[in-house]
Amino acid sequence: MAKATHGRTTVLLVAIAALLTGCSPDAPAGPFPPRPADIDTTSVDLCAALTTEQQDELGVEAGEPDSAELGDGPTRLCGWSNYRNGYNYSVQTTPVPAAVAVGTPDSTVQEIDGYGVVQVTANETSAPLCTYYVDTSDNLGLRTLTQLTGRDMRNESGAIEEVCQRAKAFTTQVIQNLRPAE
């Protein structure tokens, strides 16, 4: 009996060692590449996600901060709207990491500016929405939302592709403006 227990213990220790080897700090967590740096979503000024020049390019006024309660916890957000062309942009903290969005309907894993992201689309024929969940840290996340609400463009073929192109550019700006200085 002692030999059988010793054999099982050895097999168990080898299995644990193999698992731990796969958890080295250099190995990416989940489907994302290693982050260039964590973004502290607990203290970052979300309305600083767009510079004045970027706001001018998008045709939006200064962002408006807000807070809300999500099912998983509190969130902070900042939003910008262009009432002339119908595009709305917002950035929001999430109390869960971006990995929770992996595998959701209409989602794809991508990379923007070195950060893993999950793109999720919705409302393709009514008010097209493209959301990016950004892998900012192990425990918390950030998401950007870009939506077309302009009546003259909502039902056009290819509108969701245009919304997602704008969303990707917006998300790139958000990441670049909120990430810690190197």
Tab-separated table of N, CA and C in Angstrom:
chain	number	residue	atom	x	y	z
A	1	MET	N	0.819	-1.195	0.000
A	1	MET	CA	0.000	0.000	0.000
A	1	MET	C	0.857	1.251	0.000
A	2	ALA	N	1.968	1.237	0.736
A	2	ALA	CA	2.841	2.404	0.807
A	2	ALA	C	3.437	2.706	-0.545
A	3	LYS	N	3.817	1.663	-1.362
A	3	LYS	CA	4.372	1.888	-2.680
A	3	LYS	C	3.346	2.523	-3.606
A	4	ALA	N	2.102	2.106	-3.554
A	4	ALA	CA	1.048	2.659	-4.401
A	4	ALA	C	0.826	4.128	-4.077
A	5	THR	N	0.804	4.461	-2.784
A	5	THR	CA	0.624	5.850	-2.368
A	5	THR	C	1.807	6.687	-2.826
A	6	HIS	N	3.041	6.161	-2.692
A	6	HIS	CA	4.230	6.884	-3.107
A	6	HIS	C	4.193	7.132	-4.618
A	7	GLY	N	3.762	6.143	-5.393
A	7	GLY	CA	3.660	6.279	-6.846
A	7	GLY	C	2.650	7.339	-7.250
A	8	ARG	N	1.499	7.344	-6.587
A	8	ARG	CA	0.480	8.358	-6.871
A	8	ARG	C	0.970	9.742	-6.493
A	9	THR	N	1.683	9.846	-5.394
A	9	THR	CA	2.223	11.132	-4.950
A	9	THR	C	3.220	11.662	-5.973
A	10	THR	N	4.075	10.781	-6.488
A	10	THR	CA	5.052	11.198	-7.488
A	10	THR	C	4.353	11.684	-8.753
A	11	VAL	N	3.355	10.956	-9.209
A	11	VAL	CA	2.602	11.358	-10.404
A	11	VAL	C	1.922	12.703	-10.158
A	12	LEU	N	1.333	12.876	-8.990
A	12	LEU	CA	0.669	14.124	-8.647
A	12	LEU	C	1.659	15.283	-8.635
A	13	LEU	N	2.847	15.076	-8.053
A	13	LEU	CA	3.861	16.135	-8.004
A	13	LEU	C	4.356	16.499	-9.408
A	14	VAL	N	4.524	15.521	-10.272
A	14	VAL	CA	4.948	15.782	-11.652
A	14	VAL	C	3.868	16.587	-12.379
A	15	ALA	N	2.608	16.222	-12.178
A	15	ALA	CA	1.506	16.947	-12.819
A	15	ALA	C	1.448	18.395	-12.328
A	16	ILE	N	1.616	18.611	-11.030
A	16	ILE	CA	1.603	19.968	-10.475
A	16	ILE	C	2.768	20.771	-11.028
A	17	ALA	N	3.947	20.164	-11.101
A	17	ALA	CA	5.118	20.863	-11.649
A	17	ALA	C	4.876	21.261	-13.100
A	18	ALA	N	4.253	20.386	-13.877
A	18	ALA	CA	3.959	20.697	-15.281
A	18	ALA	C	2.986	21.863	-15.388
A	19	LEU	N	1.970	21.876	-14.527
A	19	LEU	CA	1.010	22.977	-14.528
A	19	LEU	C	1.671	24.292	-14.144
A	20	LEU	N	2.497	24.268	-13.126
A	20	LEU	CA	3.154	25.492	-12.675
A	20	LEU	C	4.134	26.020	-13.713
A	21	THR	N	4.765	25.145	-14.451
A	21	THR	CA	5.677	25.581	-15.498
A	21	THR	C	4.913	26.390	-16.543
A	22	GLY	N	3.698	26.006	-16.834
A	22	GLY	CA	2.875	26.741	-17.795
A	22	GLY	C	2.367	28.056	-17.265
A	23	CYS	N	2.545	28.351	-15.992
A	23	CYS	CA	2.058	29.587	-15.386
A	23	CYS	C	3.174	30.578	-15.142
A	24	SER	N	4.227	30.523	-15.904
A	24	SER	CA	5.328	31.461	-15.693
A	24	SER	C	4.860	32.876	-15.974
A	25	PRO	N	5.512	33.894	-15.390
A	25	PRO	CA	5.072	35.267	-15.579
A	25	PRO	C	5.085	35.717	-17.037
A	26	ASP	N	5.903	35.066	-17.893
A	26	ASP	CA	5.979	35.472	-19.286
A	26	ASP	C	4.848	34.896	-20.130
A	27	ALA	N	4.147	33.895	-19.625
A	27	ALA	CA	3.063	33.282	-20.378
A	27	ALA	C	1.840	34.186	-20.335
A	28	PRO	N	1.213	34.461	-21.507
A	28	PRO	CA	0.032	35.307	-21.488
A	28	PRO	C	-1.125	34.619	-20.770
A	29	ALA	N	-1.933	35.417	-20.073
A	29	ALA	CA	-3.098	34.889	-19.375
A	29	ALA	C	-4.259	34.859	-20.356
A	30	GLY	N	-4.800	33.705	-20.591
A	30	GLY	CA	-5.943	33.583	-21.472
A	30	GLY	C	-5.579	33.858	-22.915
A	31	PRO	N	-6.516	34.442	-23.660
A	31	PRO	CA	-6.311	34.619	-25.096
A	31	PRO	C	-5.527	35.879	-25.465
A	32	PHE	N	-5.086	36.634	-24.482
A	32	PHE	CA	-4.471	37.932	-24.749
A	32	PHE	C	-2.946	37.882	-24.711
A	33	PRO	N	-2.299	38.784	-25.450
A	33	PRO	CA	-0.844	38.890	-25.347
A	33	PRO	C	-0.483	39.562	-24.025
A	34	PRO	N	0.787	39.485	-23.611
A	34	PRO	CA	1.180	40.221	-22.401
A	34	PRO	C	0.907	41.714	-22.593
A	35	ARG	N	0.379	42.371	-21.568
A	35	ARG	CA	0.089	43.807	-21.630
A	35	ARG	C	1.378	44.619	-21.640
A	36	PRO	N	1.422	45.702	-22.399
A	36	PRO	CA	2.582	46.599	-22.308
A	36	PRO	C	2.704	47.193	-20.899
A	37	ALA	N	1.575	47.482	-20.263
A	37	ALA	CA	1.516	48.012	-18.891
A	37	ALA	C	0.065	47.936	-18.435
A	38	ASP	N	-0.138	47.766	-17.133
A	38	ASP	CA	-1.496	47.813	-16.606
A	38	ASP	C	-2.012	49.250	-16.672
A	39	ILE	N	-3.290	49.407	-16.901
A	39	ILE	CA	-3.939	50.714	-16.831
A	39	ILE	C	-4.793	50.692	-15.567
A	40	ASP	N	-4.520	51.612	-14.649
A	40	ASP	CA	-5.238	51.654	-13.374
A	40	ASP	C	-6.614	52.281	-13.580
A	41	THR	N	-7.614	51.446	-13.801
A	41	THR	CA	-8.955	51.949	-14.075
A	41	THR	C	-9.652	52.483	-12.823
A	42	THR	N	-9.056	52.276	-11.651
A	42	THR	CA	-9.680	52.781	-10.423
A	42	THR	C	-9.448	54.264	-10.224
A	43	SER	N	-8.398	54.820	-10.837
A	43	SER	CA	-8.090	56.226	-10.578
A	43	SER	C	-7.911	57.076	-11.831
A	44	VAL	N	-7.839	56.460	-13.003
A	44	VAL	CA	-7.601	57.221	-14.220
A	44	VAL	C	-8.793	58.135	-14.525
A	45	ASP	N	-8.509	59.326	-15.049
A	45	ASP	CA	-9.545	60.274	-15.462
A	45	ASP	C	-10.052	59.838	-16.829
A	46	LEU	N	-11.223	59.241	-16.880
A	46	LEU	CA	-11.747	58.708	-18.130
A	46	LEU	C	-12.009	59.789	-19.173
A	47	CYS	N	-12.327	60.990	-18.737
A	47	CYS	CA	-12.576	62.065	-19.698
A	47	CYS	C	-11.274	62.570	-20.328
A	48	ALA	N	-10.130	62.110	-19.822
A	48	ALA	CA	-8.840	62.410	-20.446
A	48	ALA	C	-8.527	61.403	-21.547
A	49	ALA	N	-9.466	60.525	-21.853
A	49	ALA	CA	-9.270	59.504	-22.876
A	49	ALA	C	-9.179	60.110	-24.273
A	50	LEU	N	-9.709	61.307	-24.445
A	50	LEU	CA	-9.597	62.026	-25.711
A	50	LEU	C	-8.981	63.396	-25.459
A	51	THR	N	-7.983	63.744	-26.254
A	51	THR	CA	-7.401	65.087	-26.159
A	51	THR	C	-8.365	66.084	-26.797
A	52	THR	N	-8.127	67.353	-26.583
A	52	THR	CA	-8.953	68.397	-27.203
A	52	THR	C	-8.913	68.279	-28.722
A	53	GLU	N	-7.732	67.996	-29.267
A	53	GLU	CA	-7.593	67.850	-30.715
A	53	GLU	C	-8.406	66.653	-31.228
A	54	GLN	N	-8.362	65.549	-30.500
A	54	GLN	CA	-9.124	64.366	-30.909
A	54	GLN	C	-10.630	64.622	-30.824
A	55	GLN	N	-11.046	65.368	-29.813
A	55	GLN	CA	-12.460	65.726	-29.701
A	55	GLN	C	-12.879	66.570	-30.897
A	56	ASP	N	-12.025	67.520	-31.297
A	56	ASP	CA	-12.318	68.347	-32.473
A	56	ASP	C	-12.446	67.491	-33.730
A	57	GLU	N	-11.543	66.508	-33.895
A	57	GLU	CA	-11.589	65.625	-35.064
A	57	GLU	C	-12.883	64.822	-35.122
A	58	LEU	N	-13.372	64.412	-33.954
A	58	LEU	CA	-14.618	63.638	-33.892
A	58	LEU	C	-15.861	64.534	-33.909
A	59	GLY	N	-15.660	65.846	-33.744
A	59	GLY	CA	-16.786	66.764	-33.729
A	59	GLY	C	-17.604	66.681	-32.458
A	60	VAL	N	-16.934	66.409	-31.322
A	60	VAL	CA	-17.627	66.280	-30.037
A	60	VAL	C	-17.130	67.345	-29.060
A	61	GLU	N	-17.958	67.643	-28.093
A	61	GLU	CA	-17.593	68.558	-27.015
A	61	GLU	C	-16.811	67.795	-25.952
A	62	ALA	N	-16.395	68.487	-24.919
A	62	ALA	CA	-15.695	67.840	-23.799
A	62	ALA	C	-16.567	66.716	-23.245
A	63	GLY	N	-15.901	65.650	-22.792
A	63	GLY	CA	-16.620	64.497	-22.261
A	63	GLY	C	-17.354	64.816	-20.975
A	64	GLU	N	-18.395	64.056	-20.731
A	64	GLU	CA	-19.178	64.216	-19.512
A	64	GLU	C	-19.022	62.994	-18.640
A	65	PRO	N	-18.433	63.157	-17.439
A	65	PRO	CA	-18.251	62.004	-16.545
A	65	PRO	C	-19.568	61.597	-15.896
A	66	ASP	N	-19.647	60.326	-15.556
A	66	ASP	CA	-20.830	59.796	-14.895
A	66	ASP	C	-20.427	58.531	-14.156
A	67	SER	N	-21.322	58.008	-13.363
A	67	SER	CA	-21.103	56.729	-12.684
A	67	SER	C	-22.430	55.986	-12.664
A	68	ALA	N	-22.332	54.685	-12.484
A	68	ALA	CA	-23.535	53.850	-12.468
A	68	ALA	C	-23.220	52.567	-11.715
A	69	GLU	N	-24.210	51.747	-11.568
A	69	GLU	CA	-24.052	50.455	-10.916
A	69	GLU	C	-24.348	49.372	-11.957
A	70	LEU	N	-23.367	48.503	-12.189
A	70	LEU	CA	-23.563	47.353	-13.065
A	70	LEU	C	-23.925	46.154	-12.204
A	71	GLY	N	-24.333	45.077	-12.807
A	71	GLY	CA	-24.659	43.863	-12.067
A	71	GLY	C	-23.485	43.342	-11.267
A	72	ASP	N	-22.255	43.581	-11.761
A	72	ASP	CA	-21.055	43.102	-11.081
A	72	ASP	C	-20.426	44.118	-10.135
A	73	GLY	N	-20.927	45.353	-10.126
A	73	GLY	CA	-20.353	46.372	-9.257
A	73	GLY	C	-20.405	47.750	-9.889
A	74	PRO	N	-19.759	48.723	-9.233
A	74	PRO	CA	-19.816	50.105	-9.711
A	74	PRO	C	-18.968	50.320	-10.960
A	75	THR	N	-19.341	51.326	-11.716
A	75	THR	CA	-18.622	51.697	-12.919
A	75	THR	C	-18.552	53.221	-13.025
A	76	ARG	N	-17.488	53.674	-13.660
A	76	ARG	CA	-17.358	55.092	-14.007
A	76	ARG	C	-17.293	55.174	-15.525
A	77	LEU	N	-17.770	56.288	-16.066
A	77	LEU	CA	-17.737	56.424	-17.505
A	77	LEU	C	-17.604	57.876	-17.922
A	78	CYS	N	-17.257	58.063	-19.183
A	78	CYS	CA	-17.224	59.385	-19.789
A	78	CYS	C	-17.737	59.217	-21.206
A	79	GLY	N	-18.607	60.129	-21.632
A	79	GLY	CA	-19.210	60.007	-22.955
A	79	GLY	C	-19.122	61.282	-23.762
A	80	TRP	N	-19.078	61.099	-25.086
A	80	TRP	CA	-19.014	62.194	-26.044
A	80	TRP	C	-20.011	61.902	-27.155
A	81	SER	N	-20.723	62.909	-27.627
A	81	SER	CA	-21.691	62.708	-28.706
A	81	SER	C	-21.487	63.731	-29.816
A	82	ASN	N	-21.706	63.288	-31.047
A	82	ASN	CA	-21.713	64.167	-32.201
A	82	ASN	C	-23.123	64.107	-32.755
A	83	TYR	N	-23.899	65.127	-32.487
A	83	TYR	CA	-25.295	65.117	-32.890
A	83	TYR	C	-25.471	65.387	-34.382
A	84	ARG	N	-24.436	65.901	-35.044
A	84	ARG	CA	-24.534	66.160	-36.486
A	84	ARG	C	-24.435	64.860	-37.288
A	85	ASN	N	-23.487	63.979	-36.924
A	85	ASN	CA	-23.347	62.749	-37.706
A	85	ASN	C	-23.903	61.516	-36.995
A	86	GLY	N	-24.344	61.672	-35.763
A	86	GLY	CA	-25.008	60.585	-35.051
A	86	GLY	C	-24.107	59.581	-34.365
A	87	TYR	N	-22.799	59.859	-34.282
A	87	TYR	CA	-21.888	58.939	-33.606
A	87	TYR	C	-21.724	59.331	-32.145
A	88	ASN	N	-21.842	58.325	-31.273
A	88	ASN	CA	-21.647	58.514	-29.840
A	88	ASN	C	-20.493	57.627	-29.393
A	89	TYR	N	-19.671	58.148	-28.486
A	89	TYR	CA	-18.497	57.444	-27.993
A	89	TYR	C	-18.519	57.486	-26.477
A	90	SER	N	-18.092	56.392	-25.851
A	90	SER	CA	-17.933	56.409	-24.405
A	90	SER	C	-16.856	55.415	-23.999
A	91	VAL	N	-16.285	55.684	-22.840
A	91	VAL	CA	-15.314	54.782	-22.232
A	91	VAL	C	-15.815	54.519	-20.817
A	92	GLN	N	-15.702	53.266	-20.377
A	92	GLN	CA	-16.296	52.862	-19.109
A	92	GLN	C	-15.411	51.844	-18.408
A	93	THR	N	-15.297	51.981	-17.095
A	93	THR	CA	-14.591	50.971	-16.316
A	93	THR	C	-15.527	49.782	-16.117
A	94	THR	N	-14.936	48.598	-15.970
A	94	THR	CA	-15.735	47.418	-15.667
A	94	THR	C	-15.148	46.751	-14.429
A	95	PRO	N	-15.992	46.250	-13.539
A	95	PRO	CA	-15.507	45.612	-12.325
A	95	PRO	C	-15.012	44.190	-12.543
A	96	VAL	N	-14.929	43.774	-13.799
A	96	VAL	CA	-14.443	42.442	-14.167
A	96	VAL	C	-13.434	42.595	-15.302
A	97	PRO	N	-12.531	41.629	-15.478
A	97	PRO	CA	-11.545	41.734	-16.548
A	97	PRO	C	-12.159	41.512	-17.931
A	98	ALA	N	-11.445	41.936	-18.962
A	98	ALA	CA	-11.923	41.825	-20.343
A	98	ALA	C	-12.167	40.383	-20.756
A	99	ALA	N	-11.470	39.455	-20.148
A	99	ALA	CA	-11.595	38.042	-20.526
A	99	ALA	C	-13.019	37.521	-20.382
A	100	VAL	N	-13.860	38.153	-19.568
A	100	VAL	CA	-15.237	37.674	-19.407
A	100	VAL	C	-16.038	37.831	-20.694
A	101	ALA	N	-15.596	38.700	-21.604
A	101	ALA	CA	-16.319	38.912	-22.855
A	101	ALA	C	-15.922	37.907	-23.935
A	102	VAL	N	-14.852	37.143	-23.699
A	102	VAL	CA	-14.404	36.156	-24.682
A	102	VAL	C	-15.485	35.101	-24.859
A	103	GLY	N	-15.841	34.829	-26.101
A	103	GLY	CA	-16.829	33.793	-26.389
A	103	GLY	C	-18.265	34.260	-26.365
A	104	THR	N	-18.506	35.535	-26.070
A	104	THR	CA	-19.875	36.031	-26.108
A	104	THR	C	-20.327	36.117	-27.570
A	105	PRO	N	-21.629	36.127	-27.821
A	105	PRO	CA	-22.102	36.205	-29.203
A	105	PRO	C	-21.534	37.427	-29.930
A	106	ASP	N	-21.207	37.235	-31.201
A	106	ASP	CA	-20.682	38.291	-32.065
A	106	ASP	C	-19.405	38.922	-31.532
A	107	SER	N	-18.536	38.101	-30.914
A	107	SER	CA	-17.278	38.626	-30.369
A	107	SER	C	-16.079	38.033	-31.106
A	108	THR	N	-15.020	38.842	-31.161
A	108	THR	CA	-13.737	38.384	-31.701
A	108	THR	C	-12.622	38.942	-30.832
A	109	VAL	N	-11.581	38.143	-30.639
A	109	VAL	CA	-10.414	38.580	-29.879
A	109	VAL	C	-9.437	39.219	-30.857
A	110	GLN	N	-8.943	40.388	-30.504
A	110	GLN	CA	-8.020	41.136	-31.349
A	110	GLN	C	-6.930	41.756	-30.473
A	111	GLU	N	-6.098	42.568	-31.092
A	111	GLU	CA	-5.074	43.314	-30.364
A	111	GLU	C	-5.073	44.743	-30.884
A	112	ILE	N	-5.033	45.696	-29.960
A	112	ILE	CA	-4.928	47.112	-30.317
A	112	ILE	C	-3.809	47.715	-29.498
A	113	ASP	N	-2.833	48.271	-30.178
A	113	ASP	CA	-1.720	48.971	-29.549
A	113	ASP	C	-1.053	48.133	-28.450
A	114	GLY	N	-0.936	46.830	-28.683
A	114	GLY	CA	-0.278	45.925	-27.744
A	114	GLY	C	-1.180	45.323	-26.681
A	115	TYR	N	-2.418	45.767	-26.602
A	115	TYR	CA	-3.361	45.253	-25.594
A	115	TYR	C	-4.332	44.279	-26.249
A	116	GLY	N	-4.645	43.205	-25.549
A	116	GLY	CA	-5.673	42.294	-26.001
A	116	GLY	C	-7.027	42.956	-25.829
A	117	VAL	N	-7.897	42.768	-26.801
A	117	VAL	CA	-9.248	43.329	-26.740
A	117	VAL	C	-10.241	42.291	-27.255
A	118	VAL	N	-11.466	42.446	-26.834
A	118	VAL	CA	-12.560	41.643	-27.363
A	118	VAL	C	-13.538	42.612	-28.012
A	119	GLN	N	-13.753	42.445	-29.317
A	119	GLN	CA	-14.724	43.272	-30.037
A	119	GLN	C	-16.067	42.559	-30.018
A	120	VAL	N	-17.117	43.287	-29.652
A	120	VAL	CA	-18.475	42.736	-29.634
A	120	VAL	C	-19.371	43.700	-30.409
A	121	THR	N	-20.163	43.171	-31.334
A	121	THR	CA	-21.084	44.008	-32.098
A	121	THR	C	-22.521	43.689	-31.705
A	122	ALA	N	-23.386	44.686	-31.903
A	122	ALA	CA	-24.809	44.506	-31.596
A	122	ALA	C	-25.632	45.492	-32.422
A	123	ASN	N	-26.902	45.230	-32.531
A	123	ASN	CA	-27.869	46.136	-33.170
A	123	ASN	C	-27.476	46.512	-34.599
A	124	GLU	N	-27.008	45.565	-35.364
A	124	GLU	CA	-26.484	45.870	-36.695
A	124	GLU	C	-27.479	46.583	-37.600
A	125	THR	N	-28.770	46.350	-37.438
A	125	THR	CA	-29.748	46.953	-38.340
A	125	THR	C	-30.565	48.077	-37.711
A	126	SER	N	-30.331	48.385	-36.452
A	126	SER	CA	-31.109	49.463	-35.842
A	126	SER	C	-30.208	50.626	-35.427
A	127	ALA	N	-29.418	50.452	-34.419
A	127	ALA	CA	-28.468	51.470	-33.964
A	127	ALA	C	-27.134	50.753	-33.753
A	128	PRO	N	-26.374	50.546	-34.838
A	128	PRO	CA	-25.158	49.729	-34.766
A	128	PRO	C	-24.224	50.152	-33.628
A	129	LEU	N	-23.797	49.143	-32.869
A	129	LEU	CA	-22.949	49.364	-31.697
A	129	LEU	C	-21.737	48.449	-31.791
A	130	CYS	N	-20.562	49.027	-31.582
A	130	CYS	CA	-19.330	48.249	-31.552
A	130	CYS	C	-18.639	48.542	-30.221
A	131	THR	N	-18.437	47.506	-29.433
A	131	THR	CA	-17.842	47.620	-28.107
A	131	THR	C	-16.507	46.897	-28.096
A	132	TYR	N	-15.517	47.513	-27.462
A	132	TYR	CA	-14.227	46.867	-27.252
A	132	TYR	C	-13.991	46.733	-25.749
A	133	TYR	N	-13.754	45.507	-25.291
A	133	TYR	CA	-13.347	45.240	-23.918
A	133	TYR	C	-11.824	45.164	-23.934
A	134	VAL	N	-11.162	46.027	-23.157
A	134	VAL	CA	-9.703	46.133	-23.187
A	134	VAL	C	-9.108	45.437	-21.968
A	135	ASP	N	-8.116	44.588	-22.212
A	135	ASP	CA	-7.410	43.866	-21.151
A	135	ASP	C	-6.433	44.827	-20.465
A	136	THR	N	-6.906	45.508	-19.417
A	136	THR	CA	-6.096	46.518	-18.731
A	136	THR	C	-5.394	45.997	-17.490
A	137	SER	N	-5.938	44.956	-16.863
A	137	SER	CA	-5.328	44.363	-15.666
A	137	SER	C	-5.948	42.989	-15.435
A	138	ASP	N	-5.432	42.276	-14.433
A	138	ASP	CA	-5.933	40.925	-14.160
A	138	ASP	C	-7.342	40.909	-13.571
A	139	ASN	N	-7.732	41.983	-12.864
A	139	ASN	CA	-8.994	41.957	-12.132
A	139	ASN	C	-10.062	42.919	-12.634
A	140	LEU	N	-9.654	43.990	-13.317
A	140	LEU	CA	-10.598	45.013	-13.749
A	140	LEU	C	-10.452	45.240	-15.240
A	141	GLY	N	-11.419	45.879	-15.837
A	141	GLY	CA	-11.347	46.119	-17.264
A	141	GLY	C	-11.799	47.506	-17.640
A	142	LEU	N	-11.749	47.725	-18.928
A	142	LEU	CA	-12.155	48.986	-19.525
A	142	LEU	C	-12.886	48.616	-20.801
A	143	ARG	N	-13.946	49.327	-21.117
A	143	ARG	CA	-14.585	49.079	-22.399
A	143	ARG	C	-14.903	50.402	-23.064
A	144	THR	N	-14.832	50.366	-24.384
A	144	THR	CA	-15.210	51.522	-25.179
A	144	THR	C	-16.445	51.145	-25.969
A	145	LEU	N	-17.300	52.114	-26.174
A	145	LEU	CA	-18.519	51.891	-26.937
A	145	LEU	C	-18.628	52.972	-28.004
A	146	THR	N	-18.910	52.555	-29.223
A	146	THR	CA	-19.147	53.489	-30.319
A	146	THR	C	-20.456	53.068	-30.954
A	147	GLN	N	-21.379	54.026	-31.058
A	147	GLN	CA	-22.701	53.694	-31.580
A	147	GLN	C	-23.156	54.756	-32.573
A	148	LEU	N	-23.811	54.293	-33.617
A	148	LEU	CA	-24.398	55.175	-34.619
A	148	LEU	C	-25.883	55.275	-34.339
A	149	THR	N	-26.329	56.480	-34.029
A	149	THR	CA	-27.751	56.673	-33.761
A	149	THR	C	-28.400	57.600	-34.777
A	150	GLY	N	-27.607	58.123	-35.731
A	150	GLY	CA	-28.149	59.014	-36.757
A	150	GLY	C	-29.160	58.295	-37.620
A	151	ARG	N	-30.319	58.860	-37.781
A	151	ARG	CA	-31.423	58.211	-38.496
A	151	ARG	C	-31.122	57.974	-39.965
A	152	ASP	N	-30.356	58.831	-40.593
A	152	ASP	CA	-30.133	58.701	-42.025
A	152	ASP	C	-29.151	57.592	-42.388
A	153	MET	N	-28.401	57.023	-41.428
A	153	MET	CA	-27.378	56.042	-41.745
A	153	MET	C	-27.581	54.693	-41.069
A	154	ARG	N	-28.480	54.573	-40.151
A	154	ARG	CA	-28.581	53.372	-39.329
A	154	ARG	C	-28.844	52.100	-40.114
A	155	ASN	N	-29.690	52.131	-41.091
A	155	ASN	CA	-30.074	50.902	-41.784
A	155	ASN	C	-29.265	50.640	-43.042
A	156	GLU	N	-28.250	51.433	-43.292
A	156	GLU	CA	-27.431	51.232	-44.478
A	156	GLU	C	-26.625	49.945	-44.379
A	157	SER	N	-26.445	49.296	-45.512
A	157	SER	CA	-25.598	48.114	-45.576
A	157	SER	C	-24.167	48.526	-45.241
A	158	GLY	N	-23.511	47.762	-44.404
A	158	GLY	CA	-22.131	48.059	-44.039
A	158	GLY	C	-21.978	49.064	-42.913
A	159	ALA	N	-23.075	49.515	-42.330
A	159	ALA	CA	-22.979	50.512	-41.256
A	159	ALA	C	-22.186	49.970	-40.067
A	160	ILE	N	-22.363	48.692	-39.729
A	160	ILE	CA	-21.646	48.138	-38.573
A	160	ILE	C	-20.141	48.131	-38.828
A	161	GLU	N	-19.723	47.898	-40.069
A	161	GLU	CA	-18.290	47.922	-40.368
A	161	GLU	C	-17.722	49.317	-40.158
A	162	GLU	N	-18.450	50.344	-40.600
A	162	GLU	CA	-18.014	51.733	-40.401
A	162	GLU	C	-17.958	52.060	-38.912
A	163	VAL	N	-18.973	51.631	-38.161
A	163	VAL	CA	-18.993	51.882	-36.722
A	163	VAL	C	-17.778	51.215	-36.069
A	164	CYS	N	-17.469	49.986	-36.451
A	164	CYS	CA	-16.334	49.284	-35.838
A	164	CYS	C	-14.992	49.878	-36.255
A	165	GLN	N	-14.902	50.428	-37.467
A	165	GLN	CA	-13.671	51.129	-37.848
A	165	GLN	C	-13.466	52.350	-36.958
A	166	ARG	N	-14.526	53.101	-36.751
A	166	ARG	CA	-14.451	54.266	-35.863
A	166	ARG	C	-14.158	53.817	-34.419
A	167	ALA	N	-14.782	52.715	-34.007
A	167	ALA	CA	-14.578	52.208	-32.649
A	167	ALA	C	-13.130	51.791	-32.421
A	168	LYS	N	-12.525	51.167	-33.413
A	168	LYS	CA	-11.130	50.747	-33.278
A	168	LYS	C	-10.204	51.961	-33.172
A	169	ALA	N	-10.444	52.981	-33.996
A	169	ALA	CA	-9.639	54.204	-33.922
A	169	ALA	C	-9.830	54.887	-32.566
A	170	PHE	N	-11.071	54.948	-32.093
A	170	PHE	CA	-11.371	55.544	-30.792
A	170	PHE	C	-10.690	54.761	-29.669
A	171	THR	N	-10.777	53.450	-29.722
A	171	THR	CA	-10.166	52.610	-28.691
A	171	THR	C	-8.646	52.775	-28.686
A	172	THR	N	-8.046	52.905	-29.853
A	172	THR	CA	-6.604	53.156	-29.939
A	172	THR	C	-6.256	54.454	-29.227
A	173	GLN	N	-7.032	55.506	-29.464
A	173	GLN	CA	-6.791	56.790	-28.793
A	173	GLN	C	-6.945	56.661	-27.283
A	174	VAL	N	-7.985	55.961	-26.853
A	174	VAL	CA	-8.228	55.772	-25.414
A	174	VAL	C	-7.036	55.072	-24.766
A	175	ILE	N	-6.577	53.990	-25.364
A	175	ILE	CA	-5.443	53.250	-24.813
A	175	ILE	C	-4.209	54.134	-24.747
A	176	GLN	N	-3.911	54.829	-25.835
A	176	GLN	CA	-2.724	55.669	-25.868
A	176	GLN	C	-2.781	56.807	-24.853
A	177	ASN	N	-3.961	57.355	-24.632
A	177	ASN	CA	-4.086	58.480	-23.706
A	177	ASN	C	-4.196	58.068	-22.242
A	178	LEU	N	-4.656	56.855	-21.963
A	178	LEU	CA	-4.843	56.437	-20.566
A	178	LEU	C	-3.726	55.550	-20.035
A	179	ARG	N	-2.933	54.958	-20.890
A	179	ARG	CA	-1.862	54.070	-20.413
A	179	ARG	C	-0.800	54.900	-19.699
A	180	PRO	N	-0.121	54.279	-18.748
A	180	PRO	CA	0.908	55.020	-18.004
A	180	PRO	C	2.061	55.440	-18.924
A	181	ALA	N	2.633	56.579	-18.622
A	181	ALA	CA	3.777	57.071	-19.395
A	181	ALA	C	4.949	56.122	-19.231
A	182	GLU	N	5.685	55.930	-20.295
A	182	GLU	CA	6.834	55.003	-20.250
A	182	GLU	C	8.071	55.704	-19.769
